[in-house]
Amino acid sequence: MLLEKLCNAVGPSGYEGDVRRIIKEEIKDYVDEIKIDVMGNIIAHKKGKGKKVVVDAHMDEVGFIITGYNEDGTLKFSALGGINAKIIPSKVVLIGEDKIPGVIGLKPIHLQSKDERKKAISYDECCIDIGSNNKNQTKKLVALGEYAIFDTKFSYYGEGMIKGKAFDDRMGCAVLIEILKENYNCDLYGVFNVQEEVGERGAFVSAYNIQPDIGIALEGTICADMPGVPKYLRATEIGKGPAISIMDRTSIFDSDITKDIIKAAEENNILYQKRRAIAGGNDAGAIHTVGNGAKVATVSVPCRYIHSSISSTSLDDYENTVKLMKEYLKTL
């Protein structure tokens, strides 16, 4: 399955090569032109008439970067993207191209003082244990600046549910690949950007070079439909369809485009929901601020537990996102 292949691929910010190779192979027979820019973004062009339309997804996932060595052979590290330190202890990771296994260690709670148990966890208190006995041994295996990712495999569970890593934003990548397999009348650019998780860096470059009139970001977005979370804090909910954003930290989305997307959903009986949160940001924040600017919107697949070692979502929500985007693009 395409989603499985994408989610199991390695692609932290700045190291998106594996994901890029998969996408290029998947789309090569469906587009008129593929370019890879200096940043490493994929720009796939389906030539048409009228306004330039960019549909965007980002290839990178959150991960870690190795920053130093401890005397006992464990590694110092920092986040590569937004990963809260609370969720990292005891997680299994893979380091670099050799996929060296490691475990994120923290002082056992049994040995922590009362004050230590109360305070927030920091990256400085954690280490990555690769089973090495000393610093010199570790230096031979792992170089400074190597990346690390969560060691999580894609799988199915429950009824119509899937789980795995990097749903933010391999969901968007998979949706965009499926979109590109059909033909439209608009001048369409399918753009797979790099380094979104560290500040939308790839999107600034690709948007500047394309100068689109319309930009739509496809995302795997936050979902908090669980016990103890009040209704008003549930940004999205599993099983209620693709989420259409109104505003986030970096964008106020164009009301006309948003209405047209909703109209496409309603006319084609596609389940959808509005994203009830303004937290976070995505590539749309870059697309609408470069060159002459562009009108933007965001459509997302709701995903539980994003920016952690594992996420989950509904296959129905993913498939409805594909359907909605195809129907909307046909109206242009």
Short mmCIF file of C-alpha atoms in Angstrom, two decimals:
data_model
loop_
_atom_site.label_atom_id
_atom_site.label_comp_id
_atom_site.label_asym_id
_atom_site.label_seq_id
_atom_site.Cartn_x
_atom_site.Cartn_y
_atom_site.Cartn_z
CA MET A 1 0.00 0.00 0.00
CA LEU A 2 1.24 3.49 -0.89
CA LEU A 3 0.63 4.87 2.61
CA GLU A 4 2.60 2.04 4.19
CA LYS A 5 5.54 2.61 1.86
CA LEU A 6 5.57 6.36 2.54
CA CYS A 7 5.17 6.12 6.32
CA ASN A 8 7.89 3.49 6.71
CA ALA A 9 10.33 5.58 4.65
CA VAL A 10 13.02 7.62 6.39
CA GLY A 11 12.69 11.38 5.98
CA PRO A 12 13.45 13.75 8.87
CA SER A 13 13.87 17.43 8.03
CA GLY A 14 16.87 17.88 5.76
CA TYR A 15 17.14 14.16 4.95
CA GLU A 16 14.08 13.53 2.74
CA GLY A 17 15.87 11.49 0.04
CA ASP A 18 14.07 8.15 0.61
CA VAL A 19 10.66 9.79 0.49
CA ARG A 20 11.60 11.81 -2.59
CA ARG A 21 12.62 8.67 -4.50
CA ILE A 22 9.31 6.94 -3.72
CA ILE A 23 7.24 9.95 -4.79
CA LYS A 24 9.14 10.51 -8.05
CA GLU A 25 8.57 6.88 -9.03
CA GLU A 26 4.87 7.05 -8.15
CA ILE A 27 4.06 10.23 -10.11
CA LYS A 28 6.36 10.05 -13.15
CA ASP A 29 3.70 8.66 -15.51
CA TYR A 30 1.01 11.17 -14.52
CA VAL A 31 2.64 14.59 -14.88
CA ASP A 32 4.09 16.62 -17.76
CA GLU A 33 7.25 17.66 -15.97
CA ILE A 34 9.16 16.93 -12.76
CA LYS A 35 11.80 19.25 -11.36
CA ILE A 36 13.90 18.96 -8.20
CA ASP A 37 15.05 22.37 -7.01
CA VAL A 38 18.21 23.18 -5.08
CA MET A 39 16.44 22.72 -1.72
CA GLY A 40 15.26 19.23 -2.75
CA ASN A 41 11.58 20.07 -3.30
CA ILE A 42 9.71 18.11 -5.98
CA ILE A 43 7.76 20.32 -8.39
CA ALA A 44 5.43 18.22 -10.55
CA HIS A 45 3.60 20.18 -13.27
CA LYS A 46 0.35 19.17 -14.97
CA LYS A 47 -0.04 21.85 -17.64
CA GLY A 48 -3.40 23.55 -18.01
CA LYS A 49 -5.12 26.90 -18.42
CA GLY A 50 -5.96 29.77 -16.13
CA LYS A 51 -4.56 30.51 -12.71
CA LYS A 52 -1.54 28.69 -11.31
CA VAL A 53 -2.65 26.33 -8.56
CA VAL A 54 -0.16 24.80 -6.13
CA VAL A 55 -1.26 21.78 -4.10
CA ASP A 56 1.36 21.24 -1.44
CA ALA A 57 2.46 18.49 0.94
CA HIS A 58 5.71 18.23 2.87
CA MET A 59 7.98 15.20 2.78
CA ASP A 60 9.81 15.63 6.08
CA GLU A 61 8.92 14.16 9.46
CA VAL A 62 9.97 15.17 12.96
CA GLY A 63 13.09 13.48 14.29
CA PHE A 64 16.31 14.09 16.21
CA ILE A 65 19.87 15.19 15.54
CA ILE A 66 22.96 13.92 17.38
CA THR A 67 24.82 16.74 19.14
CA GLY A 68 27.43 15.07 21.35
CA TYR A 69 28.83 12.09 23.27
CA ASN A 70 28.66 11.17 26.93
CA GLU A 71 31.59 9.42 28.65
CA ASP A 72 29.58 6.22 29.11
CA GLY A 73 28.99 5.87 25.35
CA THR A 74 25.48 7.28 25.23
CA LEU A 75 24.60 10.13 22.88
CA LYS A 76 23.44 13.69 23.39
CA PHE A 77 20.72 14.85 21.01
CA SER A 78 18.20 17.56 20.17
CA ALA A 79 14.86 17.72 18.40
CA LEU A 80 14.66 18.08 14.63
CA GLY A 81 11.22 19.68 14.50
CA GLY A 82 8.66 19.95 17.27
CA ILE A 83 8.82 16.92 19.57
CA ASN A 84 7.83 17.56 23.17
CA ALA A 85 10.37 16.09 25.61
CA LYS A 86 7.54 14.53 27.65
CA ILE A 87 6.93 11.84 25.02
CA ILE A 88 10.49 10.73 24.24
CA PRO A 89 11.70 8.57 27.20
CA SER A 90 12.01 4.84 26.46
CA LYS A 91 11.25 5.27 22.75
CA VAL A 92 13.22 3.18 20.26
CA VAL A 93 15.01 5.09 17.49
CA LEU A 94 17.11 4.37 14.40
CA ILE A 95 20.21 6.47 13.80
CA GLY A 96 21.49 7.47 10.36
CA GLU A 97 21.62 5.58 7.08
CA ASP A 98 22.95 2.47 8.85
CA LYS A 99 19.81 2.46 11.01
CA ILE A 100 21.73 1.89 14.24
CA PRO A 101 19.15 1.03 16.91
CA GLY A 102 19.00 3.03 20.11
CA VAL A 103 16.76 3.64 23.11
CA ILE A 104 16.07 7.08 24.58
CA GLY A 105 17.05 6.88 28.23
CA LEU A 106 16.00 8.91 31.28
CA LYS A 107 16.80 8.53 34.98
CA PRO A 108 14.34 5.89 36.31
CA ILE A 109 11.37 7.36 38.16
CA HIS A 110 12.22 5.10 41.16
CA LEU A 111 15.50 7.01 41.58
CA GLN A 112 14.12 10.49 41.00
CA SER A 113 13.65 12.87 43.90
CA LYS A 114 10.25 14.32 44.72
CA ASP A 115 11.21 17.57 43.01
CA GLU A 116 12.54 15.77 39.94
CA ARG A 117 9.25 13.93 39.51
CA LYS A 118 7.33 17.21 39.50
CA LYS A 119 9.38 19.17 36.99
CA ALA A 120 9.17 18.96 33.21
CA ILE A 121 11.52 16.65 31.32
CA SER A 122 14.21 18.28 29.20
CA TYR A 123 16.34 16.92 26.36
CA ASP A 124 19.45 17.60 28.47
CA GLU A 125 18.28 14.95 30.97
CA CYS A 126 17.88 12.29 28.27
CA CYS A 127 20.35 10.31 26.21
CA ILE A 128 20.29 7.77 23.40
CA ASP A 129 21.69 4.40 24.45
CA ILE A 130 23.08 2.34 21.53
CA GLY A 131 24.58 -0.39 23.71
CA SER A 132 28.09 1.06 23.53
CA ASN A 133 30.52 0.80 26.44
CA ASN A 134 32.40 4.09 26.06
CA LYS A 135 32.69 7.34 24.14
CA ASN A 136 35.43 6.13 21.76
CA GLN A 137 33.39 3.11 20.71
CA THR A 138 30.36 5.31 20.04
CA LYS A 139 32.40 7.79 17.99
CA LYS A 140 33.33 4.99 15.60
CA LEU A 141 29.66 4.18 15.03
CA VAL A 142 27.84 7.53 15.07
CA ALA A 143 29.03 10.88 13.72
CA LEU A 144 27.96 14.23 15.11
CA GLY A 145 25.09 15.63 13.07
CA GLU A 146 23.56 12.23 12.28
CA TYR A 147 19.78 12.14 12.33
CA ALA A 148 17.57 9.75 14.24
CA ILE A 149 13.93 8.77 13.70
CA PHE A 150 11.37 6.75 15.64
CA ASP A 151 11.50 3.02 14.89
CA THR A 152 7.79 2.54 14.18
CA LYS A 153 6.25 0.31 11.51
CA PHE A 154 2.98 0.99 9.72
CA SER A 155 0.12 -1.40 10.58
CA TYR A 156 -3.66 -1.79 10.65
CA TYR A 157 -5.76 -2.01 13.80
CA GLY A 158 -9.37 -1.84 14.88
CA GLU A 159 -11.98 -1.27 12.20
CA GLY A 160 -10.66 0.80 9.31
CA MET A 161 -7.84 2.33 11.36
CA ILE A 162 -4.11 2.55 10.64
CA LYS A 163 -1.13 3.49 12.80
CA GLY A 164 2.47 4.41 12.12
CA LYS A 165 4.99 7.24 12.17
CA ALA A 166 5.20 10.40 10.08
CA PHE A 167 1.48 10.75 9.35
CA ASP A 168 2.36 14.47 9.43
CA ASP A 169 2.76 14.73 6.51
CA ARG A 170 2.94 11.44 4.61
CA MET A 171 -0.87 11.61 4.66
CA GLY A 172 -0.67 14.79 2.60
CA CYS A 173 1.95 13.25 0.30
CA ALA A 174 -0.24 10.22 -0.36
CA VAL A 175 -3.31 12.40 -1.03
CA LEU A 176 -1.32 14.55 -3.46
CA ILE A 177 0.03 11.52 -5.33
CA GLU A 178 -3.52 10.25 -5.84
CA ILE A 179 -4.65 13.71 -6.99
CA LEU A 180 -1.94 13.81 -9.65
CA LYS A 181 -3.21 10.59 -11.21
CA GLU A 182 -6.23 12.43 -12.67
CA ASN A 183 -6.46 15.27 -15.18
CA TYR A 184 -7.84 18.78 -14.57
CA ASN A 185 -8.31 21.96 -16.56
CA CYS A 186 -6.32 24.22 -14.24
CA ASP A 187 -2.57 24.83 -14.44
CA LEU A 188 -1.66 22.50 -11.59
CA TYR A 189 1.60 22.19 -9.67
CA GLY A 190 1.90 19.30 -7.24
CA VAL A 191 4.67 20.36 -4.87
CA PHE A 192 6.30 18.08 -2.29
CA ASN A 193 8.36 20.33 -0.05
CA VAL A 194 11.26 19.72 2.33
CA GLN A 195 11.97 21.07 5.82
CA GLU A 196 8.44 22.13 6.80
CA GLU A 197 8.94 20.94 10.37
CA VAL A 198 11.78 23.40 10.93
CA GLY A 199 10.08 26.52 9.55
CA GLU A 200 8.47 25.86 6.12
CA ARG A 201 11.87 26.44 4.51
CA GLY A 202 11.28 24.43 1.33
CA ALA A 203 7.89 26.05 0.69
CA PHE A 204 9.36 29.56 0.62
CA VAL A 205 11.67 28.52 -2.23
CA SER A 206 9.17 26.55 -4.33
CA ALA A 207 6.42 29.17 -3.96
CA TYR A 208 8.80 31.97 -4.91
CA ASN A 209 9.83 30.13 -8.07
CA ILE A 210 6.27 29.16 -9.11
CA GLN A 211 4.46 32.35 -8.02
CA PRO A 212 1.05 30.63 -7.70
CA ASP A 213 -2.33 32.35 -7.60
CA ILE A 214 -3.83 29.70 -5.32
CA GLY A 215 -2.06 27.45 -2.81
CA ILE A 216 -3.63 24.55 -0.93
CA ALA A 217 -1.67 22.76 1.79
CA LEU A 218 -2.47 19.12 2.49
CA GLU A 219 -1.68 18.03 6.03
CA GLY A 220 -2.01 15.40 8.71
CA THR A 221 -3.42 17.55 11.50
CA ILE A 222 -3.98 17.39 15.25
CA CYS A 223 -6.87 15.35 16.62
CA ALA A 224 -7.84 15.19 20.29
CA ASP A 225 -11.10 13.23 20.39
CA MET A 226 -10.41 11.33 23.58
CA PRO A 227 -11.67 11.04 27.16
CA GLY A 228 -10.96 14.06 29.30
CA VAL A 229 -10.75 16.50 26.41
CA PRO A 230 -13.76 18.85 26.27
CA LYS A 231 -15.58 19.18 22.96
CA TYR A 232 -14.36 22.71 22.31
CA LEU A 233 -10.71 21.59 22.48
CA ARG A 234 -11.16 18.76 19.97
CA ALA A 235 -9.60 20.42 16.94
CA THR A 236 -10.73 17.55 14.73
CA GLU A 237 -12.33 14.14 15.23
CA ILE A 238 -11.60 10.77 13.67
CA GLY A 239 -14.26 9.47 11.28
CA LYS A 240 -15.80 12.86 10.48
CA GLY A 241 -13.96 13.43 7.22
CA PRO A 242 -11.25 15.82 6.01
CA ALA A 243 -10.74 18.93 8.12
CA ILE A 244 -10.99 22.34 6.46
CA SER A 245 -9.07 25.08 8.28
CA ILE A 246 -10.25 28.64 8.81
CA MET A 247 -7.11 30.04 10.46
CA ASP A 248 -3.88 28.89 12.08
CA ARG A 249 -0.76 30.45 13.56
CA THR A 250 0.66 31.48 10.15
CA SER A 251 -2.37 31.96 7.89
CA ILE A 252 -5.89 33.29 7.66
CA PHE A 253 -7.30 31.12 4.90
CA ASP A 254 -9.14 32.61 1.94
CA SER A 255 -12.87 32.51 2.63
CA ASP A 256 -13.88 32.12 -1.03
CA ILE A 257 -11.62 29.13 -1.59
CA THR A 258 -12.75 27.59 1.69
CA LYS A 259 -16.41 28.02 0.69
CA ASP A 260 -15.73 26.44 -2.71
CA ILE A 261 -14.07 23.42 -1.07
CA ILE A 262 -17.04 23.03 1.29
CA LYS A 263 -19.44 23.36 -1.66
CA ALA A 264 -17.57 20.58 -3.50
CA ALA A 265 -17.90 18.37 -0.42
CA GLU A 266 -21.62 19.00 -0.01
CA GLU A 267 -22.49 18.61 -3.69
CA ASN A 268 -20.67 15.26 -3.82
CA ASN A 269 -21.89 13.98 -0.43
CA ILE A 270 -18.37 13.88 0.99
CA LEU A 271 -18.14 13.99 4.77
CA TYR A 272 -16.08 16.94 6.05
CA GLN A 273 -15.45 18.95 9.22
CA LYS A 274 -14.07 22.35 10.13
CA ARG A 275 -10.83 22.42 12.09
CA ARG A 276 -11.70 23.95 15.46
CA ALA A 277 -8.28 25.26 16.46
CA ILE A 278 -5.84 27.95 15.37
CA ALA A 279 -2.71 26.28 16.78
CA GLY A 280 0.15 25.20 14.57
CA GLY A 281 1.11 26.24 11.05
CA ASN A 282 2.08 24.72 7.72
CA ASP A 283 3.45 25.49 4.26
CA ALA A 284 0.47 27.72 3.43
CA GLY A 285 2.08 30.29 5.73
CA ALA A 286 5.02 30.47 3.34
CA ILE A 287 3.05 30.17 0.09
CA HIS A 288 0.86 33.20 0.72
CA THR A 289 3.67 35.55 1.76
CA VAL A 290 6.26 35.30 -1.06
CA GLY A 291 6.39 37.20 -4.35
CA ASN A 292 3.02 38.77 -5.09
CA GLY A 293 1.34 36.50 -2.55
CA ALA A 294 -1.34 33.87 -3.10
CA LYS A 295 -4.75 32.93 -1.78
CA VAL A 296 -4.40 29.85 0.40
CA ALA A 297 -6.39 27.11 2.10
CA THR A 298 -5.59 23.97 4.08
CA VAL A 299 -7.29 20.58 3.95
CA SER A 300 -6.11 17.94 6.43
CA VAL A 301 -6.49 14.31 7.43
CA PRO A 302 -7.23 14.20 11.20
CA CYS A 303 -4.51 12.19 12.99
CA ARG A 304 -4.23 11.29 16.66
CA TYR A 305 -0.90 11.68 18.49
CA ILE A 306 1.05 13.52 15.75
CA HIS A 307 4.63 14.62 16.46
CA SER A 308 5.14 11.51 18.56
CA SER A 309 6.51 8.03 17.92
CA ILE A 310 3.18 6.82 16.55
CA SER A 311 0.03 8.32 15.04
CA SER A 312 -3.30 6.84 14.04
CA THR A 313 -6.06 7.75 11.63
CA SER A 314 -9.07 6.47 9.73
CA LEU A 315 -8.72 5.13 6.20
CA ASP A 316 -12.16 6.59 5.44
CA ASP A 317 -10.95 10.08 6.37
CA TYR A 318 -7.89 9.66 4.15
CA GLU A 319 -9.95 8.42 1.20
CA ASN A 320 -12.53 11.19 1.63
CA THR A 321 -9.72 13.75 1.56
CA VAL A 322 -8.58 12.37 -1.79
CA LYS A 323 -12.15 12.49 -3.14
CA LEU A 324 -12.76 16.03 -1.89
CA MET A 325 -9.58 17.45 -3.40
CA LYS A 326 -10.22 15.80 -6.77
CA GLU A 327 -13.76 17.18 -6.90
CA TYR A 328 -12.64 20.67 -5.89
CA LEU A 329 -9.85 20.79 -8.50
CA LYS A 330 -12.33 19.78 -11.20
CA THR A 331 -14.24 23.01 -10.52
CA LEU A 332 -11.26 25.22 -11.45
#
